[in-house]
Coordinates of C-alpha atoms in Angstrom, one line a residue:
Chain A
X23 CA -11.8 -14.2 6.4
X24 CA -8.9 -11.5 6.1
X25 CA -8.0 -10.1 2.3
X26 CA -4.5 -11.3 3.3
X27 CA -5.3 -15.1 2.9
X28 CA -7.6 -14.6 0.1
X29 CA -4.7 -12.2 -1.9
X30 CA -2.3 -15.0 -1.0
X31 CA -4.1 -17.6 -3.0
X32 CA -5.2 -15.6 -5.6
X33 CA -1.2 -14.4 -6.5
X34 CA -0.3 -18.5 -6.1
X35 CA -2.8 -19.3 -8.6
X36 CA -1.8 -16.2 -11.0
X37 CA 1.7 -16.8 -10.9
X38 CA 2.0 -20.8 -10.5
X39 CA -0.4 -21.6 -13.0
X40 CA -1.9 -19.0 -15.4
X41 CA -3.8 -15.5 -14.8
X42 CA -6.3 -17.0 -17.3
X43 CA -7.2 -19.9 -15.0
X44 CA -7.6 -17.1 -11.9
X45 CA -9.7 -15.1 -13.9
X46 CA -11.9 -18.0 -14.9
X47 CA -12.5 -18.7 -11.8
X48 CA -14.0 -15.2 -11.1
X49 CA -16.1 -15.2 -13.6
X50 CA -18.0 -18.6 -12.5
X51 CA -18.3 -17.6 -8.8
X52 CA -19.9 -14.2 -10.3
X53 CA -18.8 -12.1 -7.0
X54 CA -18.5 -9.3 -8.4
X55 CA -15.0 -8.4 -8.6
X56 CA -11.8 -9.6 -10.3
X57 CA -9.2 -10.1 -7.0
X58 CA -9.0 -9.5 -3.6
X59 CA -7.5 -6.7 -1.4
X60 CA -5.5 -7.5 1.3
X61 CA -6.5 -5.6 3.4
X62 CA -10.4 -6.0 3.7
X63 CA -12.3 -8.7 4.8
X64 CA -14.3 -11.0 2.9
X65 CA -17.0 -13.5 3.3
X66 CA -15.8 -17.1 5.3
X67 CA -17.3 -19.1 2.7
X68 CA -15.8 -17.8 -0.5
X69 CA -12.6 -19.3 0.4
X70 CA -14.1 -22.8 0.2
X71 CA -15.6 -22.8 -2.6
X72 CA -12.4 -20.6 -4.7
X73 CA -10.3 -23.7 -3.2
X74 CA -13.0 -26.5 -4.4
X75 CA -13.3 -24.4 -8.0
X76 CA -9.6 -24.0 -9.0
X77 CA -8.9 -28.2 -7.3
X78 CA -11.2 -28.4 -9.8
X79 CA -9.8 -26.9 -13.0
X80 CA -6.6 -28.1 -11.9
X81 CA -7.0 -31.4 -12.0
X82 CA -6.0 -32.1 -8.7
X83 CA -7.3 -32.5 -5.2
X84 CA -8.1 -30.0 -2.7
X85 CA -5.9 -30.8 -0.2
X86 CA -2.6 -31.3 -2.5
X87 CA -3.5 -27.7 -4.3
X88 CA -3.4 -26.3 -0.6
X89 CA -0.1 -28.0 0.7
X90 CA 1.4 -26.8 -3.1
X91 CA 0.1 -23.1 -1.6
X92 CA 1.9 -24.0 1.4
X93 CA 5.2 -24.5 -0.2
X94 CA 4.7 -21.6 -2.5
X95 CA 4.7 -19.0 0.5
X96 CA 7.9 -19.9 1.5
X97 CA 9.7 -21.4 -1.6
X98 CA 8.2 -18.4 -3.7
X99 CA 10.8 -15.6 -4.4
X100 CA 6.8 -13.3 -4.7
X101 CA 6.5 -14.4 -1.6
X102 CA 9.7 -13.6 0.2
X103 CA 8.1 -11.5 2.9
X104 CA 5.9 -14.5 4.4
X105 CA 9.4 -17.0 4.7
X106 CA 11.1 -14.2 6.4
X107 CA 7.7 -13.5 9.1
X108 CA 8.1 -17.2 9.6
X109 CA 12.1 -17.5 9.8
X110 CA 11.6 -14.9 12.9
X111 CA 10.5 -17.6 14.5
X112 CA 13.1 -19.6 15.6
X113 CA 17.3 -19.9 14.6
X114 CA 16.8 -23.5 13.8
X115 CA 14.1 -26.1 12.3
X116 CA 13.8 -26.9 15.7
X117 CA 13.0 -23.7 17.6
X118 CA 10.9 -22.9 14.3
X119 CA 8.7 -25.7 15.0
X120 CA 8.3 -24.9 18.7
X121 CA 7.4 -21.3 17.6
X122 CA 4.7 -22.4 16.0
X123 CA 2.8 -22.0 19.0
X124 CA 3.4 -18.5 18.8
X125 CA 2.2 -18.0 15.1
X126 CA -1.3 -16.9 16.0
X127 CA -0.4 -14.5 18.7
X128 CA 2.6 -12.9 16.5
X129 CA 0.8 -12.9 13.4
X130 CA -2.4 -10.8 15.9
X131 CA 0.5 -8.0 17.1
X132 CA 1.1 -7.3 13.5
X133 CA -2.4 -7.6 12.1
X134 CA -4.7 -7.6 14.8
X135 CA -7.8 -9.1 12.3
X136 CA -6.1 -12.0 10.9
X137 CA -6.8 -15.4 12.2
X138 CA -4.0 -17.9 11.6
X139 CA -4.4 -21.1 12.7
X140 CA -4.1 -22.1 16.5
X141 CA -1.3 -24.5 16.3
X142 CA 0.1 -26.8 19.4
X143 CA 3.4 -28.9 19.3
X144 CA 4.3 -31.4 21.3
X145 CA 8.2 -32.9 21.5
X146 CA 7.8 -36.7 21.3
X147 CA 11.1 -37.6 21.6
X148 CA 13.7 -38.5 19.4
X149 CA 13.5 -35.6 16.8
X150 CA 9.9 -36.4 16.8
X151 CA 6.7 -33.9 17.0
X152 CA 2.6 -34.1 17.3
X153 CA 2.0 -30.8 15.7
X154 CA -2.2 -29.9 15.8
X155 CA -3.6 -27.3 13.8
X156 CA -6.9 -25.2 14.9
X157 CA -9.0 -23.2 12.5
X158 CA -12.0 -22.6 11.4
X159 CA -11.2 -23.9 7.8
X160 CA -10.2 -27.2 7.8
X161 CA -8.0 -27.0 4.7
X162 CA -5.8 -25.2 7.2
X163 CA -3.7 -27.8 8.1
X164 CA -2.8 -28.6 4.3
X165 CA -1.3 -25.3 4.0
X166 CA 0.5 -26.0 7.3
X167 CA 2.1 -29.3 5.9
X168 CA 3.3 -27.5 2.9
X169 CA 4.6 -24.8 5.0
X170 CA 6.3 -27.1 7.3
X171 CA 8.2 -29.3 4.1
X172 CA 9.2 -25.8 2.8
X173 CA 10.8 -24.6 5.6
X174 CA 12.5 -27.9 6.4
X175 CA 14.2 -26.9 2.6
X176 CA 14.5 -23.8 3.9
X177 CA 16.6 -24.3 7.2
X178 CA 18.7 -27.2 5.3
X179 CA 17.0 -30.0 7.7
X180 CA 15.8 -33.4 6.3
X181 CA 12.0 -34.1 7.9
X182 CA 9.4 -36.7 7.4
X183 CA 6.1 -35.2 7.7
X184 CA 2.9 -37.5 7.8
X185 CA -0.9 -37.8 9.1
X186 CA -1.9 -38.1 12.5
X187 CA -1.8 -41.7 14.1
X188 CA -5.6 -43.2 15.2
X189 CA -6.1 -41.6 18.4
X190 CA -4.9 -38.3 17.3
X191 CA -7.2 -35.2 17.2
X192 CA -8.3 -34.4 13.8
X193 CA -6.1 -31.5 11.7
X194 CA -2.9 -33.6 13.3
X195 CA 0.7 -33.8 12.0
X196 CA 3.0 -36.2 12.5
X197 CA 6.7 -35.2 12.0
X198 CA 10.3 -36.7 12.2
X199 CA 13.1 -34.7 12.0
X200 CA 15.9 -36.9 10.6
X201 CA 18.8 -34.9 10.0
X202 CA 19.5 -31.2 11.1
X203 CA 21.8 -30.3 8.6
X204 CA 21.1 -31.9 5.5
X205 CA 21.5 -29.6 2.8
X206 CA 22.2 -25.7 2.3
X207 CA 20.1 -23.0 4.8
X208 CA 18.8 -20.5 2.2
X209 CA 19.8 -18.1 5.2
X210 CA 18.0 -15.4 7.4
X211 CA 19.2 -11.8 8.5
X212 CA 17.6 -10.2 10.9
X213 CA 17.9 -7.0 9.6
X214 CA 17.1 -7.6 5.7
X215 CA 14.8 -5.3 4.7
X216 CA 12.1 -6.8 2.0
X217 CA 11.3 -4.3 -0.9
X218 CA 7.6 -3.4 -1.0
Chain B
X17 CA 13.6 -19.0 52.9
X18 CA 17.3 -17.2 52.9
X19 CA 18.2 -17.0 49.2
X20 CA 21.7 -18.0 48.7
X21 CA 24.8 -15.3 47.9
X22 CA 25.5 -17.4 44.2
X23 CA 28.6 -16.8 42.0
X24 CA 28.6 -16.4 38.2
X25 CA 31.6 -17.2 35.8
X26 CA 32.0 -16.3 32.3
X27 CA 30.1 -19.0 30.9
X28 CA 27.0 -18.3 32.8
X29 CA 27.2 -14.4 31.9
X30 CA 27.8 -14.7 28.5
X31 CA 24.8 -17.1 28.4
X32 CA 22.4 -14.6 30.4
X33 CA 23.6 -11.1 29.2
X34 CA 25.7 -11.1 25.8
X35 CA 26.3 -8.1 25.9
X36 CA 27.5 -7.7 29.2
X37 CA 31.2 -5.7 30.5
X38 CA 32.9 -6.9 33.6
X39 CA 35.2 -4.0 34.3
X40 CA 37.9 -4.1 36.9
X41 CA 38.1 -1.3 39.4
X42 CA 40.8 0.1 37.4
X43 CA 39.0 0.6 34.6
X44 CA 40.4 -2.5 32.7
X45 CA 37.5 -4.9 30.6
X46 CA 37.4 -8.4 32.1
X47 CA 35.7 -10.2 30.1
X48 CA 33.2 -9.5 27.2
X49 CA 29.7 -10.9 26.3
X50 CA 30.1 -12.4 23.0
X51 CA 27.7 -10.4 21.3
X52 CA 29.6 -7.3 22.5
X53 CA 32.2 -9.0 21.4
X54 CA 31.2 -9.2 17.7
X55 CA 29.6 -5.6 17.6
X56 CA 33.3 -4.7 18.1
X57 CA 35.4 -6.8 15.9
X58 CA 38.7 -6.4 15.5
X59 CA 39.7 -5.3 18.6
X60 CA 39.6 -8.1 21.2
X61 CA 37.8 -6.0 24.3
X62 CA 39.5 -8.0 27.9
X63 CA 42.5 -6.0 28.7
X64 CA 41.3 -2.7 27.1
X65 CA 40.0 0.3 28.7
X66 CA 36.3 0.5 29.1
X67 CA 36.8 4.2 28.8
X68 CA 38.3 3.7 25.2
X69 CA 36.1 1.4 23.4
X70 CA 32.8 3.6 25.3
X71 CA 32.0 7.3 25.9
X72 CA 29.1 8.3 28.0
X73 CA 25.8 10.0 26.2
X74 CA 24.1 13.1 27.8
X75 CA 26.6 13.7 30.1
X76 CA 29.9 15.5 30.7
X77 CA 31.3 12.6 32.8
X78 CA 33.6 9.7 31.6
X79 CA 33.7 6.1 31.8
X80 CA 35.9 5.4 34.9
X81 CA 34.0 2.7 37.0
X82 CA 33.4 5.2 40.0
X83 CA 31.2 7.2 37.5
X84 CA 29.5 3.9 36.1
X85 CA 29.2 3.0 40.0
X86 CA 27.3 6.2 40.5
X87 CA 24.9 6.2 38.2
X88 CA 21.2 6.8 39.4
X89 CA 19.5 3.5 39.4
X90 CA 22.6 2.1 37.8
X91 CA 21.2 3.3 34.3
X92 CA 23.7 4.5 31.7
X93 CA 24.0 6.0 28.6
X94 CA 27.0 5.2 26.6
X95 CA 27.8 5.3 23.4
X96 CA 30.4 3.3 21.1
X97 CA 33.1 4.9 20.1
X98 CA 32.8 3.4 16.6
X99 CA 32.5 5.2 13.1
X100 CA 28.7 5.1 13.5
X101 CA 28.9 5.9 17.5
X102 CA 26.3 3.6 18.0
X103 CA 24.2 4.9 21.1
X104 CA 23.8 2.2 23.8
X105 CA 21.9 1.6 27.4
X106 CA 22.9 -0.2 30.3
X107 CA 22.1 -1.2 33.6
X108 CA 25.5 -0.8 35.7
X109 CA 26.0 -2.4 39.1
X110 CA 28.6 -1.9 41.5
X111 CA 30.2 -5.0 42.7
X112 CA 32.7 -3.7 45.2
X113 CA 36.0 -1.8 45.6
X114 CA 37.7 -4.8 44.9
X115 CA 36.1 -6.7 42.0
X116 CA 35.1 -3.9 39.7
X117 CA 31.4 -3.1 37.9
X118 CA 29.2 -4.8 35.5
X119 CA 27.7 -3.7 33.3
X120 CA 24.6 -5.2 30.9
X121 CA 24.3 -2.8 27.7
X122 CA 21.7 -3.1 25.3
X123 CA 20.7 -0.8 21.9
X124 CA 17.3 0.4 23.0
X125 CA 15.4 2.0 20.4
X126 CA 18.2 2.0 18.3
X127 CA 18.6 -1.8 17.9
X128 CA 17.1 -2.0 13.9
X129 CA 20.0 -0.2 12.6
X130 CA 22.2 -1.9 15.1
X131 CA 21.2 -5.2 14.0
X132 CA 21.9 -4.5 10.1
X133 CA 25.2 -2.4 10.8
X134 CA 26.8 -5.8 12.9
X135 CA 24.7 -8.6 11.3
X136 CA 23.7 -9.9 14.3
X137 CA 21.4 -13.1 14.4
X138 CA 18.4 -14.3 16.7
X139 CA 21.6 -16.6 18.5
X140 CA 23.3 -13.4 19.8
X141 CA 20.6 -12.4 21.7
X142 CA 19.7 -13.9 25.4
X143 CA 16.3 -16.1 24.9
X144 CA 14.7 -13.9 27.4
X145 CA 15.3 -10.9 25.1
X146 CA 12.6 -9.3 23.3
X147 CA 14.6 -7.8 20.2
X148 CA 13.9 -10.7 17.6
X149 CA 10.1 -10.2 18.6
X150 CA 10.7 -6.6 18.1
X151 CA 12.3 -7.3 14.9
X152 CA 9.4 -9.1 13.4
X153 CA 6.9 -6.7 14.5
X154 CA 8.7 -3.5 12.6
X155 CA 9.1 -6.2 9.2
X156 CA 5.6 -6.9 10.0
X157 CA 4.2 -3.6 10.3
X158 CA 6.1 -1.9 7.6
X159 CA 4.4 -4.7 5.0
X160 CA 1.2 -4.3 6.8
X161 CA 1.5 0.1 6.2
X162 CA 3.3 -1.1 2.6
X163 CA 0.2 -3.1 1.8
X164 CA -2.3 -0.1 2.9
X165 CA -0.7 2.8 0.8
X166 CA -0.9 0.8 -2.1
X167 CA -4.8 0.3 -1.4
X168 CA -5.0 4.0 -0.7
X169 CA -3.1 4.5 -4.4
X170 CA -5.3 2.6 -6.1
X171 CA -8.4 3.7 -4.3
X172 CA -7.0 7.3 -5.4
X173 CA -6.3 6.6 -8.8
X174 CA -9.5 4.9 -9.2
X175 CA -11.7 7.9 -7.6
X176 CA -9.5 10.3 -10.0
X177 CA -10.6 7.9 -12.8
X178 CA -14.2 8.1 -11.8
X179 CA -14.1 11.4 -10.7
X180 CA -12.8 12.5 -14.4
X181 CA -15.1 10.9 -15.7
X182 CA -18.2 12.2 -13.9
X183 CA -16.6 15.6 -15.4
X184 CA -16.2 15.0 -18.9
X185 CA -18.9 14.8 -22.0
X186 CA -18.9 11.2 -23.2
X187 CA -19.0 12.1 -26.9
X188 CA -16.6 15.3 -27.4
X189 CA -14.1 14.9 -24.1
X190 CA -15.6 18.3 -23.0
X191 CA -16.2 19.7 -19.8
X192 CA -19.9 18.2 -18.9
X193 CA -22.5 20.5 -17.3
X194 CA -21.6 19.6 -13.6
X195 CA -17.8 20.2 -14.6
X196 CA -19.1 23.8 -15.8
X197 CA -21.4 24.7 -12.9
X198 CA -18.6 23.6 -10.5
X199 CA -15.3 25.5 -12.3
X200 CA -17.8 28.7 -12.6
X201 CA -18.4 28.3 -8.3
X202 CA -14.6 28.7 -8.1
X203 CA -14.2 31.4 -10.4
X204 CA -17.1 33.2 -8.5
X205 CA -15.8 32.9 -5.0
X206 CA -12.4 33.4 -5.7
X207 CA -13.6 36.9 -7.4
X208 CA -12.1 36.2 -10.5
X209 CA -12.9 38.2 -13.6
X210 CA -14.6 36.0 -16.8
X211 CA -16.8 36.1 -19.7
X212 CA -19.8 33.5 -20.1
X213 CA -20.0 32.7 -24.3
X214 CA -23.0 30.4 -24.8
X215 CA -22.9 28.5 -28.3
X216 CA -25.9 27.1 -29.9
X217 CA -25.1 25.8 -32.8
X218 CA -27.9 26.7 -36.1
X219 CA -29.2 23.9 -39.1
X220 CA -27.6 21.2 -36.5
X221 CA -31.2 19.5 -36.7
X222 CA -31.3 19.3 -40.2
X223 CA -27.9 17.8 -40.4
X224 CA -29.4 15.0 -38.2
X225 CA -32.5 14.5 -40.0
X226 CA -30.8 14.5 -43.3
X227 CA -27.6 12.5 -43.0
X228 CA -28.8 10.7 -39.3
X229 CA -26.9 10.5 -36.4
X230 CA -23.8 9.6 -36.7
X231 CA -23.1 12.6 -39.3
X232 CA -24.9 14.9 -36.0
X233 CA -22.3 13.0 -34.1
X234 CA -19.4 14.0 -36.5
X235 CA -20.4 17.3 -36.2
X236 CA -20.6 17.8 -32.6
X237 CA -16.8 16.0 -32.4
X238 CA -15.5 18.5 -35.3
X239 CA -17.0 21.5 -33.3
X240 CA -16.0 20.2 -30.0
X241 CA -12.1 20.1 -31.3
X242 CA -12.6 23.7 -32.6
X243 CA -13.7 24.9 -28.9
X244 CA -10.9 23.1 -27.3
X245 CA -8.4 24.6 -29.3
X246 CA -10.1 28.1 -28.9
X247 CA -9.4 27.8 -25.3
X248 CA -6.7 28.3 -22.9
X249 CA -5.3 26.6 -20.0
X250 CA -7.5 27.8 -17.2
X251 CA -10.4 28.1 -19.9
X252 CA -13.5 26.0 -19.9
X253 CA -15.1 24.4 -23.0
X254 CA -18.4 22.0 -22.1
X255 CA -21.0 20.7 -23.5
X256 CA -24.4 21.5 -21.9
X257 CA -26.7 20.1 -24.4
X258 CA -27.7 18.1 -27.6
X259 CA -26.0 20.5 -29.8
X260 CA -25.4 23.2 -27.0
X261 CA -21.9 24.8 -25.5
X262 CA -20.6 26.8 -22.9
X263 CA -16.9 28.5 -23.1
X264 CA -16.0 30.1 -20.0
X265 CA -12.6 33.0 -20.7
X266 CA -10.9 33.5 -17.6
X267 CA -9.6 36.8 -16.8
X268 CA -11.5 38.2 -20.3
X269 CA -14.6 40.8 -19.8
X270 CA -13.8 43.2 -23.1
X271 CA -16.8 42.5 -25.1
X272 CA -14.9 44.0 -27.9
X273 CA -12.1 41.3 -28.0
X274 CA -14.7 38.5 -27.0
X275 CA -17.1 39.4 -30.0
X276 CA -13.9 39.2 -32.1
X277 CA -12.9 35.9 -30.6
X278 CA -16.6 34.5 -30.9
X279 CA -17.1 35.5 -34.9
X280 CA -13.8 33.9 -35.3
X281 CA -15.0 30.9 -33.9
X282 CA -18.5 31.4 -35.8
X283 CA -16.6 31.5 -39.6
X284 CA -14.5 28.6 -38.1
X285 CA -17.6 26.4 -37.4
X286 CA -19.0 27.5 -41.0
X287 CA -16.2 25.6 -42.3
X288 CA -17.8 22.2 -43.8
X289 CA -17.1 19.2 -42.2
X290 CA -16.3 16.1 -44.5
X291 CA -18.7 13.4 -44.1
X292 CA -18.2 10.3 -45.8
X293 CA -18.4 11.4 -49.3
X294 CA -20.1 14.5 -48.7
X295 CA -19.8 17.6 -46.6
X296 CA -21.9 18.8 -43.7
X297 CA -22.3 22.8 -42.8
X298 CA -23.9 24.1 -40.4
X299 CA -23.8 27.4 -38.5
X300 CA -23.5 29.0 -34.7
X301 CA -25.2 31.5 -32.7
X302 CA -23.3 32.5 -29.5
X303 CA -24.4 34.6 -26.6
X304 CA -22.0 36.6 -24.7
X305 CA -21.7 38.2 -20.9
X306 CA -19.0 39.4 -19.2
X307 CA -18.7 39.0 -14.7
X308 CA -18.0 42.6 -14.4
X309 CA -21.2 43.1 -15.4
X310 CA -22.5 42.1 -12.1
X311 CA -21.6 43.7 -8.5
X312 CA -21.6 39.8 -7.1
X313 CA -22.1 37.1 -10.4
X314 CA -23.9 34.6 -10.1
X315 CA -23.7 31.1 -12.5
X316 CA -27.4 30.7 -13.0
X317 CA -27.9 34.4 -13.8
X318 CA -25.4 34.7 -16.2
X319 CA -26.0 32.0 -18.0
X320 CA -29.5 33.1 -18.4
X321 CA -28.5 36.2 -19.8
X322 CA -26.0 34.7 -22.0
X323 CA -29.1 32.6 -23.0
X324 CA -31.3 36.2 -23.8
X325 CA -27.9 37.0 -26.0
X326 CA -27.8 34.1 -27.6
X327 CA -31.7 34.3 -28.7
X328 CA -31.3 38.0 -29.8
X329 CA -28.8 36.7 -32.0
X330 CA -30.8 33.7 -33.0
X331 CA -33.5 36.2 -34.1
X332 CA -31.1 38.8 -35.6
X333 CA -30.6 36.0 -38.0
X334 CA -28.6 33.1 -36.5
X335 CA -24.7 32.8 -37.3
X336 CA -23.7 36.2 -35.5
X337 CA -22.8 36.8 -31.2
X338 CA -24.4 39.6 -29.3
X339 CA -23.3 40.6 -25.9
X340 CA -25.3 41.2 -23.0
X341 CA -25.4 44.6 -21.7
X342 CA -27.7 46.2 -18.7
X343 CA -31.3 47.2 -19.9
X344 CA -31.1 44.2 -22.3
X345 CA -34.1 41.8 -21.9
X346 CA -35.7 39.5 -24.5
X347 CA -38.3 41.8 -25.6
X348 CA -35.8 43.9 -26.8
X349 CA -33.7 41.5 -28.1
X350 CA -35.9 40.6 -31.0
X351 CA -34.4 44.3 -32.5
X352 CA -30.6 43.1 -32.7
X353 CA -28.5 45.5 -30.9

């Protein structure tokens, strides 16, 4: 799995908990190294088991420590540079969501390695969407659900995001946009340049 | 199938091409694409001159719609005529005597600057068009090149880190023995002029044996300051052995001012050095030998005859420096010179 994911995490644990509590966790899965490098590659596995470990020590489940990492990489100002990859995507919460399709095959033109999540939307009706989320890690589609509540935030819309319904395939969203303009759009230009 | 002569109004061509000019055959704008519209602001553009608000690139000819008509493949290169004279492209095509020419501009390669300059948005651009994607891909890229030069930096710093410390003596901070071997390779093959000065230091083993190691290790640190000091920028001071040193004088070969510099060094070393309560002495032979010596010098021969110097002054009776000369060899050197 690519450095970038594993970086990622490691910088939401450091700077929304404690750089104590990331460096604990290095030390009990004995790999070898302190942190991770964006930009090498590391072993599928690991990612598992750093989730598991720090759920863990946390107190909290796995799957609500990776939706809290979803909403950091948008909602973190350390993060600023993944919210504004994703605001390319569309010029509302709308067009965002059916961009999402395109995540995997922007995300590859940019960094060829890196495999995000192979994502399908489908328009329901009424404001409502079946978003499904393919990868090879299936804590992928927490991330995605915190991701997709930040953004909402993030564009000003009001959105009800819940499991799949029985029938659905497995790594399924459900979501309801409610209101399009509900509060304040934090605001994109196109041309803003991110420092570093 | 025949495929039907259609008419488009504003609305669709502001929708298809927002940046579009409908220019009457006079020369007169028509109507304006709304994103054209915003990149000049101010000025509303129907009614104005196409030749005033744009000047064409590359060429000597103007703006009148004959030239626009004439265009090779209808391609042209224009250029605002705007503090920045931002460069633009279009595809121009004729529409008849009567109803003028349009023409569909675009910023090309200059479209990231454009973008920030007039604070255009992913709505002002036709969904067909490619510049949000392109956009994305230079934020995208310049993080991803961002991300890999600070890699490279710390995979410099660390190789400087480990490099310099491959190089240095882990007691004193001196030069180690591969540090000396390589800075004498570049002092040989860049023919520069140097003298060798071998220091072994005498009563160092009694030091050890009678006060233990650390007082030995108090020692070599004391002595180790005293070489530093004792050399220039450019100089080399290492440690080679237990209690042996190398000094290497760039651009020195007078034996006379070198002997001088090395019983300086010799009374310096004499000096006792406070040990706990007590003080430790101890003494230095050195061994001396100069590149000119030699038609092409060589590391491991001078050092071996800085080593035959260094034992002639052992036997002459420790504490003292002799200097290699030609003809000297060890069974001679047991006479002193």
């Amino acid at each position: 799995m690519h450095g970038l994911i594993y970086r990622s995490f490691e910088n939401f644990i450091r700077n929304s908990y404690d750089p104590a509590i990331w460096s604990g966790l290095m030390t009990v899965l004995d790999t070898g190294f302190d942190g991770f490098e964006p930009m090498f590659h590391y072993d599928d596995g690991l990612i598992g088991r750093i989730v598991d470990l720090a759920a863990d020590r946390l107190g909290q489940r796995p799957e609500d420590l990776l939706e809290d990492f979803g909403t950091y990489l948008v909602a973190d100002p350390s993060a600023e540079r993944v919210r504004r990859l994703l605001r390319f995507g569309g010029v509302d919460y709308e067009d965002f969501i059916l961009s999402l399709e395109e995540l995997h095959g922007r995300t590859r033109l940019a960094v060829p390695d890196l495999d995000l999540p192979e994502i399908e939307v489908e328009d329901t009706g009424d404001g409502g969407y079946r978003v499904i989320c393919r990868h090879s890690h299936e804590g992928a589609v927490h991330i995605l659900r915190g991701l997709l509540r930040a953004l909402a935030d993030d564009y000003g819309a009001l959105v009800l995001i819940e499991p799949g319904q029985p029938g659905d395939p497995p790594a399924t969203l459900r979501l309801q946009l409610l209101e399009r303009a509900f509060g304040q759009d934090r605001g994109f230009a196109l041309a803003q340049r991110v420092s570093g | 199938m025949a495929v039907p002569n259609i008419t488009l109004g504003p609305a669709a061509l502001n929708r298809m091409m927002p940046m579009h000019a409908l220019v009457a055959p006079d020369g007169t704008i028509l109507n304006a694409g709304p994103t054209l519209a915003k990149v000049h602001a101010g000025q509303s553009l129907p009614g104005r001159a196409f030749s005033e608000v744009f000047e064409q690139r590359r060429s000597a000819a103007g703006c009148t719609v004959r030239q626009l008509c004439t265009a090779p493949s209808g391609k042209v290169h224009l250029r605002l005529r705007d503090p920045a004279r931002t460069p633009l492209i279009g595809a121009a095509y004729c529409l008849g005597a009567d109803t003028g020419v349009l023409v569909n501009l675009s910023f090309g390669i200059a479209v990231v600057d454009a973008v920030a300059r007039f604070g255009l948005a992913g709505s002002d651009f036709a969904a067909t068009d490619l510049t949000v994607e392109m956009l994305f891909l230079v934020e995208a890229k310049s993080a991803a090149m961002a991300e890999s030069r600070r890699l490279n930096e710390r995979l410099d710093g660390a190789r400087a880190q480990a490099e310099a410390a491959a190089l240095a003596d882990t007691l004193t901070g001196l030069a180690n023995r591969r540090a000396l071997d390589r800075a004498l390779a570049r002092l040989i093959a860049r023919g520069a002029e140097f003298t060798l000065m071998r220091i072994d230091l005498d009563r160092f083993k009694a030091v050890n044996d009678s006060f233990g190691h650390e007082a030995g290790d108090v020692v070599l640190e004391a002595v180790a300051r005293l070489l530093a000091a004792e050399t220039r920028d450019g100089d080399i001071a290492a440690r080679v052995g237990g209690d042996e040193f190398v000094l290497v004088f760039a651009g020195f070969t007078d034996p006379g001012r070198l002997e001088a510099i090395a019983e300086r060094l010799i009374r310096r070393i004499e000096a006792p050095v406070p040990y706990r309560d007590q003080s430790v002495a101890i003494s230095a032979s050195v061994g001396l030998v100069a590149s000119s010596l030699y038609d092409v010098p060589e590391a491991e021969r001078m050092l071996r005859d800085a080593d035959v110097a260094l034992y002639a002054s052992k036997t002459a009776g420790r504490g003292r420096a002799t200097t290699f000369r030609p003809g000297f060899d060890v069974t001679t050197a047991g006479q002193g010179v």
